[in-house]
XYZ file of C-alpha atoms in Angstrom:
451
model
C 2.332 -3.328 -5.021
C 1.781 -6.672 -3.235
C 4.868 -6.023 -1.055
C 3.347 -2.820 0.359
C -0.101 -4.374 0.700
C 1.295 -7.119 2.889
C 3.698 -4.910 4.874
C 1.102 -2.272 5.772
C -1.385 -4.922 6.942
C 1.309 -6.712 8.925
C 2.168 -3.595 10.930
C -1.326 -2.125 11.235
C -3.563 -5.145 11.929
C -3.107 -4.859 15.706
C -4.080 -1.181 15.589
C -7.196 -1.932 13.544
C -8.392 -4.748 15.786
C -7.414 -3.510 19.261
C -8.083 0.217 19.020
C -11.909 0.028 18.491
C -12.358 -2.400 21.377
C -10.199 -0.275 23.610
C -12.070 2.875 22.673
C -15.574 1.409 23.243
C -14.436 -0.076 26.576
C -13.073 3.265 27.797
C -16.214 5.052 26.586
C -18.511 2.598 28.361
C -16.452 2.787 31.562
C -15.643 6.483 31.822
C -18.413 8.201 29.829
C -18.066 11.225 27.605
C -15.108 12.721 29.493
C -13.000 9.560 29.030
C -14.082 9.331 25.359
C -12.840 12.900 24.777
C -9.504 12.063 26.436
C -9.156 8.967 24.339
C -9.807 10.849 21.081
C -7.353 13.555 22.158
C -4.716 10.894 22.845
C -5.207 9.425 19.372
C -4.850 12.862 17.769
C -1.636 13.542 19.743
C -0.287 10.126 18.754
C -1.027 10.834 15.066
C 0.781 14.184 15.336
C 3.806 12.556 17.026
C 3.895 9.920 14.306
C 3.879 12.571 11.574
C 6.691 14.535 13.219
C 8.838 11.465 13.783
C 8.319 10.261 10.214
C 9.438 13.665 8.861
C 12.506 13.742 11.142
C 13.407 10.157 10.136
C 13.078 10.999 6.435
C 15.069 14.251 6.420
C 17.437 14.056 9.389
C 19.668 11.601 11.159
C 18.243 12.283 14.567
C 15.915 9.241 14.726
C 17.334 5.814 15.501
C 14.399 3.565 14.715
C 15.408 0.722 16.984
C 15.664 2.896 20.076
C 12.420 4.718 19.338
C 10.671 1.375 18.859
C 12.072 0.191 22.215
C 10.745 3.377 23.880
C 7.292 3.072 22.394
C 6.971 -0.638 23.118
C 8.191 -0.258 26.709
C 5.701 2.565 27.281
C 2.862 0.527 25.785
C 3.788 -2.423 27.980
C 3.780 -0.316 31.196
C 0.516 1.514 30.365
C -1.155 -1.709 29.183
C -0.310 -3.530 32.428
C -1.546 -0.604 34.493
C -4.778 -0.494 32.475
C -5.412 -4.190 32.885
C -4.709 -3.987 36.602
C -6.853 -0.903 37.260
C -9.503 -0.690 34.580
C -11.126 -4.082 34.429
C -14.438 -3.150 36.093
C -16.686 -0.222 35.206
C -17.500 0.067 38.925
C -13.983 1.434 39.460
C -14.494 4.392 37.140
C -15.133 6.817 39.962
C -12.334 5.567 42.238
C -8.656 6.456 42.057
C -7.583 3.111 40.525
C -10.378 3.378 38.013
C -9.314 6.895 36.914
C -5.677 5.762 36.688
C -6.760 2.816 34.540
C -8.727 5.110 32.205
C -5.732 7.415 31.774
C -3.493 4.366 31.146
C -5.948 3.120 28.486
C -5.911 6.477 26.730
C -2.126 6.452 26.768
C -2.068 2.940 25.272
C -4.259 4.172 22.410
C -2.119 7.256 21.764
C 1.157 5.327 21.915
C -0.175 2.595 19.690
C -1.229 5.130 17.048
C 2.177 6.888 17.230
C 4.111 3.622 16.947
C 2.107 2.055 14.096
C 1.225 5.147 12.040
C 4.884 6.281 12.097
C 5.841 3.057 10.297
C 2.943 3.394 7.844
C 3.973 6.959 6.968
C 7.645 5.997 6.449
C 6.529 3.717 3.587
C 5.620 6.853 1.618
C 9.257 7.804 1.113
C 9.917 4.399 -0.435
C 7.397 4.919 -3.231
C 10.057 6.530 -5.445
C 13.350 4.635 -5.483
C 16.616 5.515 -7.175
C 16.157 7.498 -10.371
C 12.487 6.555 -10.827
C 10.129 9.284 -11.964
C 7.457 10.371 -9.526
C 4.729 9.955 -12.161
C 5.348 6.386 -13.166
C 3.489 3.065 -13.152
C 5.688 1.431 -10.513
C 5.244 4.319 -8.088
C 1.476 4.269 -8.667
C 1.407 0.529 -7.957
C 3.287 0.974 -4.674
C 0.883 3.704 -3.579
C -2.116 1.607 -4.534
C -0.834 -1.368 -2.562
C -0.212 0.862 0.486
C -3.624 2.444 0.188
C -5.427 -0.863 -0.326
C -3.863 -2.300 2.826
C -4.949 0.700 4.915
C -8.459 0.619 3.383
C -9.004 -3.012 4.285
C -7.905 -2.420 7.857
C -9.907 0.815 8.088
C -13.081 -1.091 7.147
C -12.163 -3.776 9.644
C -11.742 -1.224 12.461
C -15.072 0.414 11.636
C -16.826 -2.950 11.698
C -15.219 -3.975 15.007
C -16.306 -0.617 16.518
C -19.954 -1.414 15.580
C -19.638 -4.930 16.851
C -18.058 -3.907 20.178
C -21.024 -1.676 20.971
C -23.341 -4.659 20.954
C -21.241 -6.762 23.329
C -22.299 -7.099 26.953
C -20.020 -5.680 29.643
C -18.550 -9.069 30.500
C -18.022 -9.975 26.833
C -16.332 -6.601 26.160
C -14.016 -6.994 29.148
C -13.061 -10.479 28.098
C -12.421 -9.433 24.489
C -10.383 -6.420 25.605
C -8.344 -8.522 28.039
C -7.580 -11.203 25.444
C -6.645 -8.755 22.655
C -4.508 -6.551 24.865
C -2.764 -9.512 26.428
C -1.850 -10.872 22.948
C -0.485 -7.516 21.849
C 1.461 -6.926 25.058
C 3.056 -10.329 24.616
C 4.243 -9.308 21.097
C 5.547 -6.007 22.519
C 7.425 -7.805 25.237
C 9.034 -10.203 22.768
C 10.001 -7.272 20.531
C 11.685 -5.500 23.502
C 13.485 -8.656 24.500
C 14.656 -9.101 20.881
C 16.292 -5.626 20.978
C 17.968 -6.372 24.333
C 19.094 -9.759 23.004
C 20.549 -8.279 19.833
C 22.653 -5.703 21.747
C 23.840 -8.329 24.275
C 22.220 -6.463 27.168
C 20.816 -9.695 28.546
C 22.098 -13.301 28.751
C 21.611 -15.658 25.824
C 20.144 -18.863 27.250
C 19.127 -21.538 24.763
C 15.449 -21.397 25.749
C 15.290 -17.630 25.106
C 16.910 -18.023 21.697
C 14.342 -20.675 20.813
C 11.470 -18.398 21.906
C 12.752 -15.420 19.858
C 13.311 -17.684 16.850
C 9.776 -18.878 17.077
C 8.470 -15.299 17.402
C 10.482 -14.225 14.343
C 9.495 -17.201 12.201
C 5.845 -17.254 13.187
C 5.145 -13.613 13.934
C 1.966 -13.691 11.895
C 0.504 -16.176 14.398
C -0.189 -13.282 16.812
C -2.067 -11.421 14.047
C -4.124 -14.538 13.375
C -5.074 -14.729 17.056
C -6.208 -11.095 17.046
C -8.281 -11.648 13.919
C -9.814 -14.782 15.448
C -10.756 -12.769 18.582
C -12.393 -10.165 16.346
C -14.447 -12.879 14.611
C -15.474 -14.303 17.979
C -16.562 -10.838 19.129
C -18.636 -10.429 15.903
C -20.311 -13.820 16.509
C -21.105 -12.879 20.100
C -22.567 -9.537 19.057
C -24.718 -11.265 16.437
C -25.951 -13.753 18.998
C -26.811 -10.932 21.434
C -28.719 -8.991 18.770
C -30.596 -12.052 17.690
C -31.598 -12.908 21.234
C -32.729 -9.348 21.911
C -34.784 -9.374 18.737
C -36.458 -12.629 19.609
C -37.052 -11.526 23.188
C -38.640 -8.285 22.076
C -41.010 -10.058 19.697
C -41.838 -12.775 22.184
C -42.440 -10.197 24.884
C -44.867 -8.250 22.726
C -46.868 -11.393 21.885
C -46.990 -12.388 25.543
C -48.207 -8.983 26.647
C -50.896 -9.014 23.901
C -52.051 -12.457 25.008
C -52.214 -11.346 28.594
C -54.335 -8.358 27.602
C -56.766 -10.560 25.651
C -56.959 -12.972 28.598
C -57.698 -10.163 31.051
C -60.492 -8.829 28.824
C -61.958 -12.311 28.529
C -61.882 -12.849 32.279
C -63.691 -9.567 32.730
C -66.404 -10.796 30.417
C -65.727 -8.233 27.722
C -64.100 -8.336 24.358
C -61.816 -5.974 22.607
C -64.592 -5.153 20.216
C -66.854 -4.043 23.072
C -64.249 -1.597 24.228
C -63.663 -0.423 20.705
C -59.958 -1.243 20.969
C -58.224 -3.360 18.310
C -55.940 -5.542 20.426
C -53.694 -6.671 17.607
C -53.010 -3.131 16.467
C -52.676 -1.185 19.674
C -52.846 -3.227 22.856
C -49.167 -2.496 23.563
C -47.706 0.541 21.875
C -44.199 -0.244 23.133
C -44.128 -3.787 21.725
C -42.244 -4.387 18.478
C -44.800 -7.088 17.713
C -47.525 -4.476 17.373
C -45.690 -1.195 16.801
C -44.548 -0.997 13.157
C -41.922 1.636 13.927
C -40.285 -0.409 16.671
C -40.521 -3.539 14.555
C -38.691 -1.755 11.751
C -36.115 -0.485 14.216
C -35.459 -4.012 15.521
C -35.038 -5.324 11.969
C -32.730 -2.393 11.035
C -30.524 -2.957 14.082
C -30.164 -6.647 13.287
C -29.521 -5.913 9.610
C -26.877 -3.297 10.365
C -25.007 -5.529 12.736
C -25.190 -8.439 10.339
C -23.707 -6.363 7.522
C -20.885 -4.937 9.646
C -20.109 -8.413 10.967
C -19.856 -9.584 7.386
C -17.436 -6.703 6.676
C -15.305 -7.738 9.629
C -15.242 -11.382 8.422
C -14.352 -10.354 4.854
C -11.604 -8.049 6.016
C -10.127 -10.712 8.313
C -10.257 -13.168 5.432
C -8.518 -10.628 3.182
C -5.760 -10.113 5.696
C -5.209 -13.869 6.120
C -5.082 -14.319 2.339
C -2.584 -11.461 2.093
C -0.331 -13.164 4.676
C -0.531 -16.567 2.946
C -1.650 -16.807 -0.698
C -0.666 -13.260 -1.784
C 2.693 -13.434 -0.014
C 3.477 -16.827 -1.542
C 2.561 -15.464 -4.979
C 4.597 -12.250 -4.537
C 7.798 -14.016 -3.525
C 7.709 -16.792 -6.103
C 10.446 -16.534 -8.689
C 9.243 -16.319 -12.274
C 11.639 -18.258 -14.426
C 12.374 -16.620 -17.758
C 12.130 -18.892 -20.786
C 15.467 -20.058 -22.182
C 17.111 -18.056 -24.915
C 16.816 -19.321 -28.489
C 19.776 -19.796 -30.846
C 21.026 -16.612 -32.466
C 22.839 -16.619 -35.794
C 25.154 -13.991 -37.186
C 25.869 -12.785 -40.710
C 28.818 -10.426 -40.802
C 28.129 -7.522 -38.472
C 24.462 -8.390 -37.939
C 22.501 -10.818 -35.838
C 19.936 -12.532 -38.008
C 16.634 -14.119 -36.887
C 14.446 -15.962 -39.445
C 10.904 -14.552 -39.453
C 9.434 -18.037 -39.456
C 10.970 -18.486 -35.998
C 9.158 -15.463 -34.473
C 5.919 -15.321 -36.437
C 3.698 -17.210 -33.962
C 2.767 -14.109 -31.917
C 4.594 -15.303 -28.813
C 7.550 -13.770 -26.993
C 10.955 -14.992 -28.124
C 14.166 -14.347 -26.171
C 17.693 -14.176 -27.542
C 21.105 -13.532 -25.996
C 24.105 -11.746 -27.483
C 27.338 -12.015 -25.554
C 29.177 -8.721 -25.796
C 32.884 -8.129 -26.067
C 32.917 -7.444 -22.299
C 31.341 -10.847 -21.658
C 27.943 -9.336 -20.795
C 24.847 -11.271 -21.781
C 22.611 -8.820 -23.664
C 19.128 -10.263 -23.620
C 16.512 -9.016 -26.074
C 13.055 -10.046 -27.101
C 11.134 -10.229 -30.366
C 7.369 -10.542 -30.729
C 5.056 -10.313 -33.747
C 2.447 -7.598 -33.090
C 0.516 -7.809 -36.350
C 0.845 -9.097 -39.907
C 3.380 -6.447 -40.790
C 4.859 -5.271 -37.469
C 7.326 -6.688 -34.980
C 8.277 -5.474 -31.551
C 11.965 -5.671 -30.760
C 13.611 -4.472 -27.552
C 16.018 -5.267 -24.834
C 14.809 -7.634 -22.077
C 15.004 -4.578 -19.779
C 13.437 -1.188 -19.227
C 14.491 2.137 -17.801
C 12.295 1.728 -14.734
C 12.688 -1.868 -13.553
C 16.137 -2.611 -15.008
C 17.138 -5.944 -16.505
C 14.613 -8.092 -14.714
C 13.050 -9.237 -17.952
C 9.614 -9.985 -19.396
C 7.578 -13.157 -19.553
C 4.332 -14.419 -21.092
C 1.221 -14.949 -18.975
C -2.103 -15.764 -20.611
C -0.863 -14.540 -23.981
C 0.248 -11.243 -22.401
C 3.716 -9.821 -22.008
C 4.347 -8.999 -18.312
C 7.212 -7.199 -16.546
C 8.794 -9.565 -14.052
C 9.585 -6.783 -11.564
C 6.384 -4.736 -11.294
C 3.849 -7.190 -12.855
C 2.704 -4.587 -15.377
C 1.047 -5.996 -18.495
C 2.520 -4.582 -21.711
C 0.432 -3.426 -24.611
C 1.931 -5.497 -27.389
C 1.357 -2.715 -29.892
C 3.659 -0.377 -27.896
C 6.579 -2.826 -27.654
C 9.336 -1.300 -29.724
C 8.477 2.248 -28.606
C 10.116 3.996 -25.653
C 8.366 5.069 -22.458
C 6.891 3.598 -19.261
C 7.738 0.037 -18.543
C 8.219 -0.883 -22.208
C 11.295 -2.781 -23.257
C 14.101 -0.457 -24.388
C 13.625 -0.458 -28.191
C 16.256 -1.762 -30.568
C 16.715 -0.707 -34.198
C 16.237 -3.539 -36.657
C 15.529 -4.179 -40.269
C 13.607 -6.883 -42.169
C 14.912 -8.210 -45.434
C 14.580 -11.452 -47.387
C 12.507 -13.225 -44.692
C 14.801 -12.380 -41.827
C 14.966 -9.812 -39.008
C 18.439 -8.280 -38.629
C 19.950 -6.275 -35.755
C 23.354 -4.666 -35.954
C 25.872 -6.150 -33.597
C 26.889 -2.597 -32.717
C 23.361 -1.928 -31.490
C 23.426 -5.006 -29.279
C 26.836 -4.055 -27.900
C 25.440 -0.695 -26.916
C 22.713 -2.437 -24.961
C 25.262 -3.982 -22.611
C 25.070 -0.913 -20.348
C 21.530 -1.914 -19.346
């Protein structure tokens, strides 16, 4: 689950951060016609991604490395053209401006096709080997994949709201910075492919640059997230200034009205006009509807900025804390001594009556270590099974907070079901209890060596 959560975010974070800014910029520069072209490009990119993922899953026609090179090279060319031609809204009606808008739409479509294709390919990895489709491990992989996309989807929605509140100069600067960071990563990825195939020389400085990019690839994602947070902060500042200006302007106009009436030797009461209530119908200070609108705009932007901040924090935690937790190796507790009596392995009940997990090892005739566990479930019931299951294999189980957990999929076992087949439960072993001891036939343990 955690593996898919991290992988999806790692591949999709650039799409979630860059695409909304690019779309708002194109819409503001080219109007409704450019917006329709941009949406059409995204739809075509999604369709291309779906087709390529199906071909990759069921045919041998798709060589991922070469397709990645093609997508990245196209994004590089279109991105450079867009930055060169589409920086100023004043160019929207000129030939360079129109070329820049088309290049921006192509960047969006290519980015969707490149990223979404990778996200869709993860679906075929949900079921691995002989795993059943309807199983806990498959559900966990799907939930991790879905959670990653959900976080980034919320982040993209929040950035879209934030970008609308940026000024033209702020939006251009944000777009330039984000696109430059992503084009740099695309360039390094293309160079990496050329370097791997020996299509370019291998100077020491280039090797050092590529090693840095491979070892610290998440740094580019952090920069994009930081730019998104800066954009949210700028949008909040703009909204707050507009709100204060509107209120201040209303008060000033009301004061000017009172002063003019005073200079004329008349009062508001003489004219029968309540100044505080209606002297300026277009001022938020005196128009309740406009005042509510100003508050609602500020509140909406504040909430979406909070969503952006929370999503960025979630992504950073996924790349750091969650990844460190997911890759840590859980050490299984050492096996306890196992005694034999004739053709049976014998375990005193006093040794396993504390309610905790106990691990034992039987070495088979083929020199295979057959691990099995014993745990007391209740006053009169014990759970006995191999330290393996039919889903996750012989990865083993461990105790965490008085719970039995599968080391592979992190599923918590119901202690009462240990000793019964199904799901991620330990493969049950037949045993008997007699004269204060739990006995397992050596033949039964020998049969467990296949697992």
